[in-house]
Amino acid sequence: MLGIIGGSGLTQLANLDVSHREVVRTPYGEPSGPLTFGRIGCQDVVFLARHGHGHTIPPHLVNYRANMHALDSVGASRVVSVASVGGIRGDLGPGVLVVPHQIIDYTWGREMTFQSGGDGPVVHVDFTEPYDEGVRQVLLDVARRVAETVLDGAIYATTQGPRLETAAEIDRMHRDGADIVGMTGMPEAGLARELDLPYAALCVVANWAAGRADSAHGIRFDELEAVLHEAMGRVRRIIEGLCEA
Ligand code: HPA
């Protein structure tokens, strides 16, 4: 079964033929909302809106552990995360879709591991390649098949949020090598790895990051919404394609 986590702009999947919804409890509390089960084409899908159904949960308060545990426990065998980001690299402007290959984690204070100590030996998971290469390639192949342009590779800087960044913070992230910036990439990817759950992200660039291009003097939220709305149509086509693969 394919797990899909929808971020800002993707709180439901119109093309999902819903069979049922389920409130799943986990040892880590409740996920962001009920899981929605159904089919797209002949693929079984479980969908979860990361920020809750009405987009009420800010990035720093998402229960990432419950979300990933719930998807794993109901039998998701791979997870595609859809996330909106700001663009730092010159070719990653508003409306661009990109499948990142690396992460830099600037978040703090989040519950970011299933290891709480005391219950067995400490395990250090390998995280050299934070995304599953198989899931990344399927996303890229499907995008090609459905003729949607998706760029391959970006370094995703995950910030704490919920505020956006300062221009100087973005400059620092650029010097660190970051290409895109978002607020939810971690600990989600790390938790997927702890569960050995193949995971990759399809990122939608919603805006230029703070201080860049037409965000030189601030980020225009009205434009951001319109970009997301249009881009999520393309994301849905890719997800449909994924279900035909
Ligand atoms: N910064 C952080 N997160 C984001 C942005 C941004 O500019 N745009 C969309 N999510």
CSV table of C-alpha atoms and ligand atoms in Angstrom, one decimal:
chain,number,residue,atom,x,y,z
A,1,MET,CA,0.0,0.0,0.0
A,2,LEU,CA,1.2,3.5,-0.9
A,3,GLY,CA,1.3,6.0,1.9
A,4,ILE,CA,0.9,9.7,0.9
A,5,ILE,CA,1.4,12.6,3.3
A,6,GLY,CA,-0.1,15.7,2.0
A,7,GLY,CA,1.3,19.1,3.1
A,8,SER,CA,0.1,22.7,2.6
A,9,GLY,CA,-2.1,22.8,-0.5
A,10,LEU,CA,-2.8,19.1,-0.4
A,11,THR,CA,-5.2,18.4,2.4
A,12,GLN,CA,-7.2,15.8,0.4
A,13,LEU,CA,-6.8,13.8,-2.7
A,14,ALA,CA,-9.7,14.4,-5.0
A,15,ASN,CA,-8.7,11.4,-7.2
A,16,LEU,CA,-8.8,9.0,-4.2
A,17,ASP,CA,-11.8,6.6,-4.3
A,18,VAL,CA,-12.3,6.5,-0.5
A,19,SER,CA,-13.2,3.2,1.2
A,20,HIS,CA,-13.0,4.3,4.8
A,21,ARG,CA,-11.4,6.6,7.3
A,22,GLU,CA,-9.8,5.3,10.5
A,23,VAL,CA,-8.6,7.0,13.7
A,24,VAL,CA,-5.4,5.3,14.6
A,25,ARG,CA,-3.9,5.5,18.0
A,26,THR,CA,-0.2,5.0,18.5
A,27,PRO,CA,2.2,4.7,21.5
A,28,TYR,CA,3.2,8.2,20.5
A,29,GLY,CA,-0.2,9.7,20.6
A,30,GLU,CA,-2.6,10.6,17.8
A,31,PRO,CA,-1.6,11.3,14.2
A,32,SER,CA,-2.6,14.7,12.6
A,33,GLY,CA,-6.0,13.2,11.7
A,34,PRO,CA,-7.8,10.1,10.7
A,35,LEU,CA,-6.1,8.0,8.0
A,36,THR,CA,-8.1,7.9,4.7
A,37,PHE,CA,-8.0,4.6,2.9
A,38,GLY,CA,-8.9,4.0,-0.7
A,39,ARG,CA,-7.8,3.3,-4.2
A,40,ILE,CA,-6.4,5.3,-7.0
A,41,GLY,CA,-6.5,3.2,-10.2
A,42,CYS,CA,-5.6,-0.3,-8.9
A,43,GLN,CA,-3.3,0.9,-6.2
A,44,ASP,CA,-4.3,0.8,-2.5
A,45,VAL,CA,-3.5,4.2,-0.9
A,46,VAL,CA,-3.5,5.5,2.6
A,47,PHE,CA,-3.6,9.3,2.9
A,48,LEU,CA,-2.7,11.6,5.8
A,49,ALA,CA,-3.0,15.4,5.9
A,50,ARG,CA,0.2,16.4,7.8
A,51,HIS,CA,-1.3,19.6,9.2
A,52,GLY,CA,-4.7,18.1,10.0
A,53,HIS,CA,-7.9,18.3,7.9
A,54,GLY,CA,-8.5,22.0,8.3
A,55,HIS,CA,-4.7,22.8,8.2
A,56,THR,CA,-4.7,23.7,11.9
A,57,ILE,CA,-1.4,22.0,13.1
A,58,PRO,CA,1.7,24.2,12.6
A,59,PRO,CA,4.9,22.4,11.5
A,60,HIS,CA,6.6,22.5,14.9
A,61,LEU,CA,3.6,20.8,16.5
A,62,VAL,CA,2.9,18.1,14.0
A,63,ASN,CA,3.2,14.7,15.8
A,64,TYR,CA,5.6,13.3,13.3
A,65,ARG,CA,6.2,10.1,15.4
A,66,ALA,CA,2.5,9.3,15.5
A,67,ASN,CA,2.1,10.0,11.8
A,68,MET,CA,4.9,7.8,10.7
A,69,HIS,CA,4.1,5.0,13.2
A,70,ALA,CA,0.4,5.1,12.1
A,71,LEU,CA,1.3,4.8,8.4
A,72,ASP,CA,3.7,1.9,9.2
A,73,SER,CA,1.3,0.1,11.4
A,74,VAL,CA,-1.5,0.1,8.9
A,75,GLY,CA,0.8,-1.5,6.3
A,76,ALA,CA,2.1,1.4,4.1
A,77,SER,CA,5.1,-0.2,2.3
A,78,ARG,CA,6.4,3.1,0.9
A,79,VAL,CA,5.6,6.7,1.6
A,80,VAL,CA,5.6,9.8,-0.6
A,81,SER,CA,5.6,13.1,1.2
A,82,VAL,CA,4.3,16.1,-0.6
A,83,ALA,CA,5.7,19.3,0.9
A,84,SER,CA,5.8,23.0,-0.1
A,85,VAL,CA,9.1,24.8,0.1
A,86,GLY,CA,10.8,28.1,-0.6
A,87,GLY,CA,13.4,28.2,-3.4
A,88,ILE,CA,17.0,29.2,-2.8
A,89,ARG,CA,18.8,27.8,-5.8
A,90,GLY,CA,18.4,29.9,-9.0
A,91,ASP,CA,16.5,27.3,-11.0
A,92,LEU,CA,14.1,26.6,-8.2
A,93,GLY,CA,11.5,29.4,-8.5
A,94,PRO,CA,7.8,29.3,-7.7
A,95,GLY,CA,5.9,26.5,-9.3
A,96,VAL,CA,8.9,24.2,-9.8
A,97,LEU,CA,8.5,20.6,-8.6
A,98,VAL,CA,11.7,18.9,-7.3
A,99,VAL,CA,12.5,15.5,-5.7
A,100,PRO,CA,15.2,16.3,-3.1
A,101,HIS,CA,18.2,14.0,-2.5
A,102,GLN,CA,19.6,15.5,0.7
A,103,ILE,CA,18.6,17.2,3.9
A,104,ILE,CA,20.1,19.6,6.4
A,105,ASP,CA,18.2,19.7,9.7
A,106,TYR,CA,17.9,23.1,11.4
A,107,THR,CA,14.9,22.1,13.6
A,108,TRP,CA,15.1,21.9,17.3
A,109,GLY,CA,13.0,20.7,20.2
A,110,ARG,CA,10.9,18.2,18.1
A,111,GLU,CA,10.3,14.6,19.1
A,112,MET,CA,12.6,13.2,16.5
A,113,THR,CA,13.2,9.6,17.3
A,114,PHE,CA,11.4,6.4,18.3
A,115,GLN,CA,14.2,5.6,20.7
A,116,SER,CA,13.3,6.9,24.1
A,117,GLY,CA,16.1,5.1,25.9
A,118,GLY,CA,15.9,2.3,28.5
A,119,ASP,CA,14.1,-0.2,26.3
A,120,GLY,CA,16.8,-2.0,24.5
A,121,PRO,CA,20.2,-1.3,23.0
A,122,VAL,CA,20.7,2.1,21.2
A,123,VAL,CA,20.5,1.8,17.5
A,124,HIS,CA,22.2,4.4,15.1
A,125,VAL,CA,20.4,4.3,11.8
A,126,ASP,CA,22.5,5.0,8.6
A,127,PHE,CA,21.2,8.3,7.2
A,128,THR,CA,23.9,9.1,4.6
A,129,GLU,CA,21.2,9.1,1.9
A,130,PRO,CA,18.1,10.3,3.8
A,131,TYR,CA,15.6,9.5,1.0
A,132,ASP,CA,14.9,6.1,-0.5
A,133,GLU,CA,16.5,6.0,-3.9
A,134,GLY,CA,13.9,3.6,-5.3
A,135,VAL,CA,11.0,5.8,-4.3
A,136,ARG,CA,12.8,8.9,-5.7
A,137,GLN,CA,13.4,7.2,-9.0
A,138,VAL,CA,9.8,6.0,-9.3
A,139,LEU,CA,8.6,9.6,-8.7
A,140,LEU,CA,11.0,10.9,-11.4
A,141,ASP,CA,10.1,8.1,-13.9
A,142,VAL,CA,6.3,8.6,-13.4
A,143,ALA,CA,6.7,12.4,-13.8
A,144,ARG,CA,8.4,11.8,-17.1
A,145,ARG,CA,5.7,9.3,-18.2
A,146,VAL,CA,2.9,11.8,-17.4
A,147,ALA,CA,5.0,14.6,-19.0
A,148,GLU,CA,5.3,16.8,-15.9
A,149,THR,CA,8.7,18.5,-15.4
A,150,VAL,CA,10.2,17.5,-12.0
A,151,LEU,CA,13.8,18.3,-11.2
A,152,ASP,CA,16.0,15.6,-9.8
A,153,GLY,CA,18.0,16.5,-6.7
A,154,ALA,CA,18.0,19.4,-4.1
A,155,ILE,CA,19.3,19.8,-0.6
A,156,TYR,CA,16.3,20.5,1.6
A,157,ALA,CA,17.0,22.7,4.6
A,158,THR,CA,14.4,22.0,7.3
A,159,THR,CA,13.7,25.0,9.6
A,160,GLN,CA,11.7,25.1,12.8
A,161,GLY,CA,9.0,27.6,11.7
A,162,PRO,CA,6.3,28.6,11.9
A,163,ARG,CA,7.8,31.9,11.0
A,164,LEU,CA,9.6,32.2,7.7
A,165,GLU,CA,13.3,32.9,7.6
A,166,THR,CA,15.3,36.1,7.6
A,167,ALA,CA,17.2,37.0,4.4
A,168,ALA,CA,20.5,36.4,6.4
A,169,GLU,CA,19.3,33.0,7.5
A,170,ILE,CA,18.6,32.1,3.9
A,171,ASP,CA,22.1,33.4,2.9
A,172,ARG,CA,23.6,31.2,5.6
A,173,MET,CA,21.6,28.1,4.3
A,174,HIS,CA,22.8,28.9,0.8
A,175,ARG,CA,26.4,28.9,2.1
A,176,ASP,CA,25.7,25.6,3.8
A,177,GLY,CA,24.7,24.3,0.4
A,178,ALA,CA,20.9,24.3,0.8
A,179,ASP,CA,18.7,24.5,-2.4
A,180,ILE,CA,15.2,24.6,-0.9
A,181,VAL,CA,13.8,25.4,2.5
A,182,GLY,CA,10.8,24.0,4.3
A,183,MET,CA,9.5,23.2,7.8
A,184,THR,CA,8.5,19.6,7.7
A,185,GLY,CA,11.2,17.5,6.1
A,186,MET,CA,12.6,16.5,9.5
A,187,PRO,CA,12.1,14.6,11.6
A,188,GLU,CA,9.7,12.9,9.2
A,189,ALA,CA,12.5,11.5,7.0
A,190,GLY,CA,14.5,10.3,9.9
A,191,LEU,CA,11.6,8.6,11.5
A,192,ALA,CA,10.8,6.8,8.3
A,193,ARG,CA,14.4,5.5,8.2
A,194,GLU,CA,14.1,4.3,11.8
A,195,LEU,CA,11.1,2.3,10.7
A,196,ASP,CA,12.9,1.1,7.6
A,197,LEU,CA,10.0,2.6,5.6
A,198,PRO,CA,11.0,3.6,2.1
A,199,TYR,CA,10.3,7.4,1.9
A,200,ALA,CA,10.9,10.2,-0.5
A,201,ALA,CA,9.5,13.7,-0.9
A,202,LEU,CA,7.9,15.6,-3.8
A,203,CYS,CA,8.5,19.2,-3.1
A,204,VAL,CA,6.5,22.1,-4.6
A,205,VAL,CA,8.3,25.4,-4.6
A,206,ALA,CA,5.7,27.9,-3.5
A,207,ASN,CA,7.9,31.1,-3.3
A,208,TRP,CA,11.3,32.4,-3.6
A,209,ALA,CA,13.0,32.1,-0.1
A,210,ALA,CA,13.3,35.3,1.9
A,211,GLY,CA,15.6,37.9,0.4
A,212,ARG,CA,15.8,36.1,-3.0
A,213,ALA,CA,14.5,37.4,-6.4
A,214,ASP,CA,11.0,38.8,-6.0
A,215,SER,CA,11.0,38.0,-2.3
A,216,ALA,CA,13.9,40.5,-1.9
A,217,HIS,CA,11.7,42.7,0.3
A,218,GLY,CA,9.3,40.1,1.7
A,219,ILE,CA,7.2,37.1,0.8
A,220,ARG,CA,3.8,37.7,-0.9
A,221,PHE,CA,1.4,35.3,0.6
A,222,ASP,CA,-1.4,35.9,-2.0
A,223,GLU,CA,0.9,34.8,-4.8
A,224,LEU,CA,2.1,31.8,-2.8
A,225,GLU,CA,-1.5,30.4,-2.5
A,226,ALA,CA,-2.1,30.7,-6.3
A,227,VAL,CA,1.2,29.0,-7.1
A,228,LEU,CA,0.4,26.1,-4.7
A,229,HIS,CA,-3.1,25.7,-6.1
A,230,GLU,CA,-1.9,25.4,-9.6
A,231,ALA,CA,1.1,23.1,-8.8
A,232,MET,CA,-1.0,20.7,-6.7
A,233,GLY,CA,-2.9,19.9,-9.9
A,234,ARG,CA,0.4,18.6,-11.4
A,235,VAL,CA,1.2,16.8,-8.1
A,236,ARG,CA,-2.1,15.0,-8.4
A,237,ARG,CA,-1.4,13.9,-11.9
A,238,ILE,CA,1.9,12.5,-10.7
A,239,ILE,CA,0.3,10.7,-7.9
A,240,GLU,CA,-2.2,9.2,-10.3
A,241,GLY,CA,0.6,8.1,-12.5
A,242,LEU,CA,2.3,6.6,-9.5
A,243,CYS,CA,-0.8,4.4,-8.9
A,244,GLU,CA,-0.7,3.1,-12.5
A,245,ALA,CA,3.0,2.1,-12.2
B,1,HPA,N1,10.5,28.8,4.1
B,1,HPA,C1,10.1,27.8,4.8
B,1,HPA,N2,9.1,27.0,4.5
B,1,HPA,C2,8.4,27.2,3.4
B,1,HPA,C3,8.7,28.3,2.6
B,1,HPA,C4,9.8,29.2,2.9
B,1,HPA,O1,10.1,30.2,2.2
B,1,HPA,N3,7.8,28.3,1.6
B,1,HPA,C5,7.0,27.2,1.8
B,1,HPA,N4,7.4,26.6,2.9
